[in-house]
Short mmCIF file of C-alpha atoms and ligand atoms in Angstrom, two decimals:
data_model
loop_
_atom_site.label_atom_id
_atom_site.label_comp_id
_atom_site.label_asym_id
_atom_site.label_seq_id
_atom_site.Cartn_x
_atom_site.Cartn_y
_atom_site.Cartn_z
CA UNK A 1 -112.84 140.22 41.09
CA UNK A 2 -113.83 142.04 44.19
CA UNK A 3 -114.05 139.82 47.24
CA UNK A 4 -118.23 139.48 47.93
CA UNK A 5 -118.72 141.92 51.40
CA UNK A 6 -118.19 139.92 54.13
CA UNK A 7 -117.66 137.02 52.54
CA UNK A 8 -114.76 135.95 55.21
CA UNK A 9 -117.55 136.98 58.50
CA UNK A 10 -120.38 135.32 56.40
CA UNK A 11 -118.55 132.02 56.32
CA UNK A 12 -116.43 131.87 59.31
CA UNK A 13 -120.02 132.52 61.26
CA UNK A 14 -121.56 130.05 59.58
CA UNK A 15 -119.12 127.68 60.51
CA UNK A 16 -118.14 128.51 63.73
CA UNK A 17 -121.80 128.09 64.20
CA UNK A 18 -122.37 124.67 62.83
CA UNK A 19 -118.97 123.67 65.52
CA UNK A 20 -120.66 125.58 68.69
CA UNK A 21 -124.06 123.59 67.50
CA UNK A 22 -122.10 120.15 67.66
CA UNK A 23 -120.77 120.85 71.29
CA UNK A 24 -124.05 121.95 72.30
CA UNK A 25 -125.57 118.59 70.92
CA UNK A 26 -122.77 116.14 72.74
CA UNK A 27 -123.92 118.71 75.84
CA UNK A 28 -127.56 117.95 75.67
CA UNK A 29 -127.27 114.70 75.45
CA UNK A 30 -125.26 113.35 78.16
CA UNK A 31 -127.48 115.78 80.33
CA UNK A 32 -130.37 113.13 79.29
CA UNK A 33 -128.24 110.46 80.52
CA UNK A 34 -129.76 109.39 84.10
CA UNK A 35 -126.10 109.39 85.48
CA UNK A 36 -126.03 112.81 85.28
CA UNK A 37 -124.21 114.74 87.90
CA UNK A 38 -126.01 117.68 86.60
CA UNK A 39 -122.60 119.22 87.43
CA UNK A 40 -123.25 120.56 83.91
CA UNK A 41 -125.75 123.13 85.14
CA UNK A 42 -125.07 125.44 87.68
CA UNK A 43 -127.37 128.88 88.31
CA UNK A 44 -126.56 131.79 87.91
CA UNK A 45 -126.98 135.20 90.54
CA UNK A 46 -130.74 135.58 88.66
CA UNK A 47 -131.24 132.17 89.18
CA UNK A 48 -131.41 131.24 85.49
CA UNK A 49 -128.99 128.37 83.98
CA UNK A 50 -125.67 128.20 83.02
CA UNK A 51 -124.24 125.18 81.58
CA UNK A 52 -120.80 124.06 80.72
CA UNK A 53 -122.69 124.47 76.57
CA UNK A 54 -122.95 127.83 77.42
CA UNK A 55 -119.16 129.01 77.89
CA UNK A 56 -117.62 125.77 75.59
CA UNK A 57 -119.64 127.85 72.57
CA UNK A 58 -118.76 130.93 74.17
CA UNK A 59 -114.96 129.72 74.11
CA UNK A 60 -114.78 128.00 70.77
CA UNK A 61 -116.61 131.67 68.95
CA UNK A 62 -114.06 133.33 71.02
CA UNK A 63 -111.33 131.66 70.24
CA UNK A 64 -112.63 131.43 65.91
CA UNK A 65 -113.19 134.84 65.56
CA UNK A 66 -109.68 135.79 66.95
CA UNK A 67 -107.77 133.55 65.14
CA UNK A 68 -109.39 134.18 61.76
CA UNK A 69 -109.86 138.44 62.43
CA UNK A 70 -107.05 138.39 65.68
CA UNK A 71 -107.51 138.90 68.54
CA UNK A 72 -106.16 143.07 68.26
CA UNK A 73 -109.31 145.01 68.07
CA UNK A 74 -111.49 142.44 68.21
CA UNK A 75 -115.33 143.34 70.25
CA UNK A 76 -117.18 140.63 71.44
CA UNK A 77 -120.30 141.61 73.53
CA UNK A 78 -121.54 137.93 74.42
CA UNK A 79 -123.71 137.15 77.82
CA UNK A 80 -121.28 134.96 80.08
CA UNK A 81 -118.58 135.76 82.31
CA UNK A 82 -116.12 133.64 84.03
CA UNK A 83 -116.37 134.78 87.54
CA UNK A 84 -117.99 131.84 88.42
CA UNK A 85 -116.51 129.95 86.45
CA UNK A 86 -112.90 130.24 88.03
CA UNK A 87 -113.68 129.61 91.42
CA UNK A 88 -111.50 127.33 93.28
CA UNK A 89 -114.68 125.26 93.98
CA UNK A 90 -115.30 125.08 90.60
CA UNK A 91 -112.15 122.72 88.88
CA UNK A 92 -114.38 120.17 87.85
CA UNK A 93 -116.61 122.72 86.14
CA UNK A 94 -114.14 124.12 84.35
CA UNK A 95 -112.34 120.73 83.30
CA UNK A 96 -115.82 120.09 81.79
CA UNK A 97 -116.03 123.08 79.58
CA UNK A 98 -112.00 122.27 78.38
CA UNK A 99 -113.10 119.33 77.62
CA UNK A 100 -116.32 120.61 75.59
CA UNK A 101 -114.26 122.93 74.14
CA UNK A 102 -111.30 120.64 72.91
CA UNK A 103 -113.40 117.56 71.67
CA UNK A 104 -115.36 121.08 69.76
CA UNK A 105 -111.72 121.97 68.15
CA UNK A 106 -110.24 119.17 67.73
CA UNK A 107 -113.51 118.78 64.80
CA UNK A 108 -112.39 122.64 63.86
CA UNK A 109 -110.45 121.51 60.33
CA UNK A 110 -113.96 119.26 58.78
CA UNK A 111 -115.93 122.75 59.06
CA UNK A 112 -112.74 124.22 57.63
CA UNK A 113 -111.97 126.29 60.45
CA UNK A 114 -108.82 126.82 62.45
CA UNK A 115 -107.57 123.94 64.96
CA UNK A 116 -105.38 124.85 68.13
CA UNK A 117 -101.20 122.73 67.71
CA UNK A 118 -102.45 121.07 71.11
CA UNK A 119 -105.19 121.09 72.94
CA UNK A 120 -106.29 124.97 74.50
CA UNK A 121 -105.14 124.70 78.19
CA UNK A 122 -107.92 126.63 81.56
CA UNK A 123 -106.02 129.21 81.16
CA UNK A 124 -106.37 129.93 77.43
CA UNK A 125 -110.52 129.07 77.72
CA UNK A 126 -110.50 131.54 80.38
CA UNK A 127 -108.99 134.00 78.59
CA UNK A 128 -111.39 133.48 75.65
CA UNK A 129 -114.26 133.56 77.38
CA UNK A 130 -113.88 137.02 79.27
CA UNK A 131 -112.31 138.24 76.07
CA UNK A 132 -116.41 138.61 75.05
CA UNK A 133 -116.77 141.62 77.40
CA UNK A 134 -117.33 144.56 75.25
CA UNK A 135 -120.35 146.43 75.83
CA UNK A 136 -120.72 147.40 72.41
CA UNK A 137 -122.02 150.63 71.35
CA UNK A 138 -122.96 152.89 68.12
CA UNK A 139 -119.30 153.29 66.55
CA UNK A 140 -117.19 150.16 64.73
CA UNK A 141 -117.81 146.94 64.30
CA UNK A 142 -118.59 144.26 67.28
CA UNK A 143 -119.44 140.74 67.28
CA UNK A 144 -122.55 139.95 69.72
CA UNK A 145 -122.78 136.42 71.18
CA UNK A 146 -125.87 134.21 73.09
CA UNK A 147 -123.91 131.19 72.61
CA UNK A 148 -126.50 129.13 74.43
CA UNK A 149 -130.14 131.61 73.78
CA UNK A 150 -132.60 129.26 76.06
CA UNK A 151 -130.77 127.45 78.26
CA UNK A 152 -133.93 126.17 79.89
CA UNK A 153 -135.47 124.82 76.98
CA UNK A 154 -131.38 123.59 76.30
CA UNK A 155 -131.36 121.74 80.18
CA UNK A 156 -135.02 120.56 79.36
CA UNK A 157 -134.32 118.60 76.40
CA UNK A 158 -135.86 121.01 73.99
CA UNK A 159 -135.57 124.14 71.78
CA UNK A 160 -132.42 126.57 72.45
CA UNK A 161 -130.25 128.24 69.88
CA UNK A 162 -126.83 129.12 69.05
CA UNK A 163 -127.05 133.21 67.68
CA UNK A 164 -123.83 135.13 66.26
CA UNK A 165 -124.66 138.66 64.83
CA UNK A 166 -122.48 140.96 63.64
CA UNK A 167 -122.80 144.96 64.34
CA UNK A 168 -121.69 147.55 62.44
CA UNK A 169 -122.22 151.06 63.53
CA UNK A 170 -125.15 150.34 65.31
CA UNK A 171 -126.90 147.95 62.64
CA UNK A 172 -126.68 144.09 62.53
CA UNK A 173 -125.32 143.29 58.83
CA UNK A 174 -125.30 139.64 59.27
CA UNK A 175 -126.80 137.19 62.08
CA UNK A 176 -126.53 133.49 62.20
CA UNK A 177 -128.71 130.99 64.12
CA UNK A 178 -128.15 127.06 65.32
CA UNK A 179 -130.80 125.33 65.63
CA UNK A 180 -129.86 121.87 66.77
CA UNK A 181 -133.55 121.26 67.48
CA UNK A 182 -135.75 122.46 65.14
CA UNK A 183 -137.48 119.99 63.34
CA UNK A 184 -138.92 119.26 60.24
CA UNK A 185 -142.35 118.48 61.54
CA UNK A 186 -143.67 122.39 63.01
CA UNK A 187 -145.54 120.03 65.74
CA UNK A 188 -142.77 119.28 67.93
CA UNK A 189 -141.82 123.00 68.17
CA UNK A 190 -143.75 123.46 71.33
CA UNK A 191 -143.70 120.06 72.08
CA UNK A 192 -140.59 118.42 72.21
CA UNK A 193 -140.57 115.15 69.67
CA UNK A 194 -137.25 113.81 70.93
CA UNK A 195 -136.47 111.91 68.62
CA UNK A 196 -133.29 112.29 66.96
CA UNK A 197 -132.73 110.56 63.36
CA UNK A 198 -135.14 109.31 61.53
CA UNK A 199 -135.04 105.21 59.21
CA UNK A 200 -131.71 104.61 58.67
CA UNK A 201 -129.93 107.76 60.71
CA UNK A 202 -131.33 109.97 57.82
CA UNK A 203 -131.65 114.18 59.71
CA UNK A 204 -134.87 114.91 61.05
CA UNK A 205 -134.07 118.36 62.84
CA UNK A 206 -131.86 120.50 63.07
CA UNK A 207 -130.19 123.52 60.96
CA UNK A 208 -128.37 126.57 60.91
CA UNK A 209 -129.83 130.15 58.96
CA UNK A 210 -128.30 132.95 58.51
CA UNK A 211 -128.61 135.64 56.78
CA UNK A 212 -126.40 139.37 55.31
CA UNK A 213 -128.21 142.87 56.16
CA UNK A 214 -129.77 144.32 52.44
CA UNK A 215 -128.97 140.38 50.64
CA UNK A 216 -132.88 140.08 50.51
CA UNK A 217 -132.03 136.32 51.46
CA UNK A 218 -131.96 133.82 53.89
CA UNK A 219 -130.28 130.49 54.29
CA UNK A 220 -131.24 127.49 55.79
CA UNK A 221 -128.32 124.42 55.99
CA UNK A 222 -129.01 120.80 57.49
CA UNK A 223 -126.72 120.33 60.47
CA UNK A 224 -125.05 117.27 59.92
CA UNK A 225 -123.14 115.31 62.83
CA UNK A 226 -119.64 115.46 62.82
CA UNK A 227 -119.17 118.03 59.25
CA UNK A 228 -120.01 121.15 57.31
CA UNK A 229 -123.20 120.35 54.87
CA UNK A 230 -122.46 120.90 51.43
CA UNK A 231 -125.89 122.68 50.59
CA UNK A 232 -128.59 125.57 51.65
CA UNK A 233 -131.86 126.13 50.83
CA UNK A 234 -133.67 129.57 50.89
CA UNK A 235 -135.66 130.76 53.61
CA UNK A 236 -139.33 132.62 52.87
CA UNK A 237 -141.60 133.93 55.58
CA UNK A 238 -145.06 132.87 55.12
CA UNK A 239 -147.71 134.49 53.05
CA UNK A 240 -150.41 134.27 55.34
CA UNK A 241 -151.39 137.68 56.40
CA UNK A 242 -155.31 136.96 57.84
CA UNK A 243 -155.19 136.70 61.31
CA UNK A 244 -157.62 133.55 61.65
CA UNK A 245 -155.05 131.56 60.23
CA UNK A 246 -152.20 132.86 61.42
CA UNK A 247 -149.59 131.15 64.31
CA UNK A 248 -148.44 133.01 66.98
CA UNK A 249 -145.54 132.29 69.54
CA UNK A 250 -144.24 133.69 72.22
CA UNK A 251 -141.60 132.38 75.01
CA UNK A 252 -142.75 129.46 77.30
CA UNK A 253 -142.23 131.20 80.71
CA UNK A 254 -144.96 133.43 81.77
CA UNK A 255 -141.77 135.58 84.36
CA UNK A 256 -140.15 136.39 80.42
CA UNK A 257 -143.06 137.55 78.80
CA UNK A 258 -147.00 138.14 79.33
CA UNK A 259 -149.04 135.82 78.44
CA UNK A 260 -152.34 136.71 79.63
CA UNK A 261 -151.80 140.31 77.27
CA UNK A 262 -150.86 138.72 74.51
CA UNK A 263 -154.41 136.12 74.44
CA UNK A 264 -156.16 139.35 74.77
CA UNK A 265 -154.40 140.92 71.93
CA UNK A 266 -154.41 137.97 69.54
CA UNK A 267 -158.37 136.85 70.81
CA UNK A 268 -159.08 140.95 69.56
CA UNK A 269 -157.91 139.98 66.42
CA UNK A 270 -159.55 136.82 65.33
CA UNK A 271 -156.36 134.03 66.06
CA UNK A 272 -157.96 131.12 66.45
CA UNK A 273 -154.81 128.61 67.25
CA UNK A 274 -153.04 128.42 70.33
CA UNK A 275 -150.07 130.41 70.90
CA UNK A 276 -147.01 128.21 70.50
CA UNK A 277 -145.09 128.61 73.13
CA UNK A 278 -141.64 127.92 72.64
CA UNK A 279 -137.92 128.43 73.74
CA UNK A 280 -134.82 131.02 72.45
CA UNK A 281 -134.61 132.14 69.17
CA UNK A 282 -136.35 129.19 67.61
CA UNK A 283 -139.22 131.43 67.33
CA UNK A 284 -136.81 134.21 65.18
CA UNK A 285 -136.09 130.77 62.95
CA UNK A 286 -139.56 129.69 63.27
CA UNK A 287 -141.06 132.92 61.08
CA UNK A 288 -138.23 133.45 59.00
CA UNK A 289 -138.77 129.42 57.36
CA UNK A 290 -142.90 130.13 57.44
CA UNK A 291 -144.04 127.23 60.43
CA UNK A 292 -145.47 130.35 62.29
CA UNK A 293 -146.67 134.00 61.44
CA UNK A 294 -146.27 135.91 64.79
CA UNK A 295 -143.78 136.15 66.99
CA UNK A 296 -144.44 138.37 70.60
CA UNK A 297 -142.49 139.58 73.41
CA UNK A 298 -143.40 141.18 76.21
CA UNK A 299 -141.63 141.53 79.11
CA UNK A 300 -142.30 142.69 82.79
CA UNK A 301 -141.39 146.60 82.43
CA UNK A 302 -138.31 146.47 84.62
CA UNK A 303 -136.95 143.85 82.23
CA UNK A 304 -134.72 145.58 79.53
CA UNK A 305 -133.79 143.32 76.78
CA UNK A 306 -130.22 142.38 75.70
CA UNK A 307 -128.56 142.71 71.55
CA UNK A 308 -127.89 139.04 72.20
CA UNK A 309 -131.28 138.04 72.46
CA UNK A 310 -132.23 139.33 69.30
CA UNK A 311 -129.73 140.91 66.58
CA UNK A 312 -129.41 137.47 64.65
CA UNK A 313 -132.63 136.56 64.88
CA UNK A 314 -134.09 140.33 63.76
CA UNK A 315 -131.85 140.77 60.39
CA UNK A 316 -132.53 137.08 59.73
CA UNK A 317 -136.53 137.24 59.66
CA UNK A 318 -136.24 140.72 57.64
CA UNK A 319 -134.36 139.12 54.99
CA UNK A 320 -136.60 136.06 54.62
CA UNK A 321 -139.53 138.98 54.04
CA UNK A 322 -140.47 139.76 57.61
CA UNK A 323 -141.32 142.79 59.73
CA UNK A 324 -139.14 143.22 63.39
CA UNK A 325 -140.13 145.93 65.21
CA UNK A 326 -140.90 147.44 68.91
CA UNK A 327 -144.37 147.32 70.11
CA UNK A 328 -144.39 151.20 69.09
CA UNK A 329 -143.31 150.11 64.86
CA UNK A 330 -139.84 151.46 65.67
CA UNK A 331 -136.94 149.23 64.34
CA UNK A 332 -135.10 147.40 66.99
CA UNK A 333 -131.66 149.69 68.55
CA UNK A 334 -128.64 148.04 68.28
CA UNK A 335 -126.65 150.98 69.05
CA UNK A 336 -127.35 152.19 72.50
CA UNK A 337 -124.55 148.95 74.34
CA UNK A 338 -125.80 146.15 75.93
CA UNK A 339 -129.35 146.69 75.82
CA UNK A 340 -131.95 148.05 73.10
CA UNK A 341 -132.33 151.13 74.71
CA UNK A 342 -135.31 152.36 74.30
CA UNK A 343 -138.03 149.51 73.72
CA UNK A 344 -141.56 150.00 73.35
CA UNK A 345 -143.18 147.86 75.30
CA UNK A 346 -142.31 144.77 73.52
CA UNK A 347 -140.76 143.09 70.62
CA UNK A 348 -143.28 141.99 67.36
CA UNK A 349 -141.89 139.86 65.23
CA UNK A 350 -144.19 139.40 62.20
CA UNK A 351 -143.88 136.95 58.64
CA UNK A 352 -145.08 140.49 56.52
CA UNK A 353 -146.37 143.92 56.92
CA UNK A 354 -150.16 143.26 56.78
CA UNK A 355 -150.02 141.67 60.12
CA UNK A 356 -148.00 143.57 61.83
CA UNK A 357 -150.08 146.59 60.53
CA UNK A 358 -152.69 144.54 62.48
CA UNK A 359 -150.87 143.86 65.61
CA UNK A 360 -149.71 147.08 65.80
CA UNK A 361 -152.87 148.78 66.15
CA UNK A 362 -154.20 145.80 68.13
CA UNK A 363 -151.49 147.24 70.96
CA UNK A 364 -152.67 150.08 71.26
CA UNK A 365 -156.27 148.91 71.63
CA UNK A 366 -155.35 146.81 74.28
CA UNK A 367 -152.39 148.83 75.85
CA UNK A 368 -155.28 150.85 77.74
CA UNK A 369 -157.03 147.95 79.69
CA UNK A 370 -153.36 146.33 80.13
CA UNK A 371 -152.02 146.37 83.50
CA UNK A 372 -148.33 146.00 82.04
N1 PPS B 1 -137.68 138.94 83.21
C1 PPS B 1 -137.16 138.16 81.75
N2 PPS B 1 -138.06 138.95 81.15
C2 PPS B 1 -137.61 138.55 79.60
N3 PPS B 1 -136.49 138.05 79.31
C3 PPS B 1 -135.85 137.29 80.25
C4 PPS B 1 -136.16 137.53 82.03
N4 PPS B 1 -134.65 137.09 82.03
C5 PPS B 1 -134.39 136.71 81.57
N5 PPS B 1 -134.57 136.94 79.32
C6 PPS B 1 -133.53 136.41 79.03
O1 PPS B 1 -135.17 135.22 77.96
C7 PPS B 1 -133.86 134.46 76.96
C8 PPS B 1 -135.14 133.30 77.08
O2 PPS B 1 -135.89 133.79 76.14
P1 PPS B 1 -136.64 133.02 75.48
O3 PPS B 1 -138.06 133.33 75.37
O4 PPS B 1 -135.50 131.16 75.59
O5 PPS B 1 -137.72 132.40 77.03
S1 PPS B 1 -138.42 131.21 77.43
O6 PPS B 1 -137.45 130.40 78.28
O7 PPS B 1 -139.29 130.48 76.45
O8 PPS B 1 -139.47 131.63 78.59
C9 PPS B 1 -133.07 134.43 78.05
O9 PPS B 1 -131.84 133.60 76.49
P2 PPS B 1 -130.54 133.24 77.91
O10 PPS B 1 -130.37 133.14 79.66
O11 PPS B 1 -129.58 133.50 76.83
O12 PPS B 1 -131.96 131.59 77.41
C10 PPS B 1 -132.43 135.94 78.47
O13 PPS B 1 -131.39 136.64 78.06
MG1 MG B 2 -130.49 134.35 75.28
MG1 MG B 3 -127.71 132.40 76.17
MG1 MG B 4 -128.66 133.21 79.78
#
């Protein structure tokens, strides 16, 4: 029998996101310790944070993909680079990345993934991170990775996601989102609820969601400490199509999305609930599993959205039954390289067509009066 289309790609992507998520959980726990020196967090040129987890995840995903698919023609488009990590003054940081990576990779076989014969050296780790400098484009296969999306949420002990997608000829073929802090109770999405686990160690948060383009199915697995879960459950978007009952999510930071514009917009549609402000692509996850109905992001016009911030989330929401477009109602274009070129104003992800059409209509009505 012919092997299922993209079976190895999907399986490897899901497993490596589980492994990457376990690395993130450990690093985030360390950041919470009062004794933490914060040596695990650096500021990038644009003042956004980057951590041991961002580099560590990029290294293990890159290393595993190269082992499974061969390093020769592997194209990975990912957020982080090695510039600041390679500097002499970053030796301590590189050591911390190396420890996190080797600790995670030592457990790779528990996740059904290849494991190095001996711990990776810092040169190999820098090589793995640096290999992810592809710029994507309209032709061929490109893996797209945001090792930690919502790094701000991550350092604040809140929501974040590990996001991995595969693009072929400009189309997203599959997407995987690791959401280690995704709560069982949706109220905890926007207010932390930092408890780790319930009675007798039962898992109360953390999952991996994934979908393959055209399958009409999106799946969720629980994140279990130190291993790969046996089971997966189907995801389904919410059936709510009345704005009055809808939960609308948006980025936490004003700098990343115009809260005033979305407030005016949702008000004009009769939305009653307060916006649910959540870090990272967990907002897409919330739509896919029916915990929210709408996700909107209207960045400043000078900001260009990057493909790794959306690819995995878009395919998961669409396969779970939702709709994702720009504010003009057009599909996002993943074929133009690192950026979502030609994006019309902002991003609108919805649980269904009816709500989506209402929002697009409301954007047209509100836009003129806004100063975006
Ligand atoms: N100025 C500006 N405007 C819009 N978006 C920006 C901007 N700067 C950065 N980014 C990207 O936003 C990603 C985080 O998005 P979030 O939705 O998590 O934002 S928020 O932290 O909840 O406010 C964040 O992803 P990570 O860097 O992976 O965390 C960035 O890629
Ligand atoms: Mg991101
Ligand atoms: Mg990131
Ligand atoms: Mg970042």
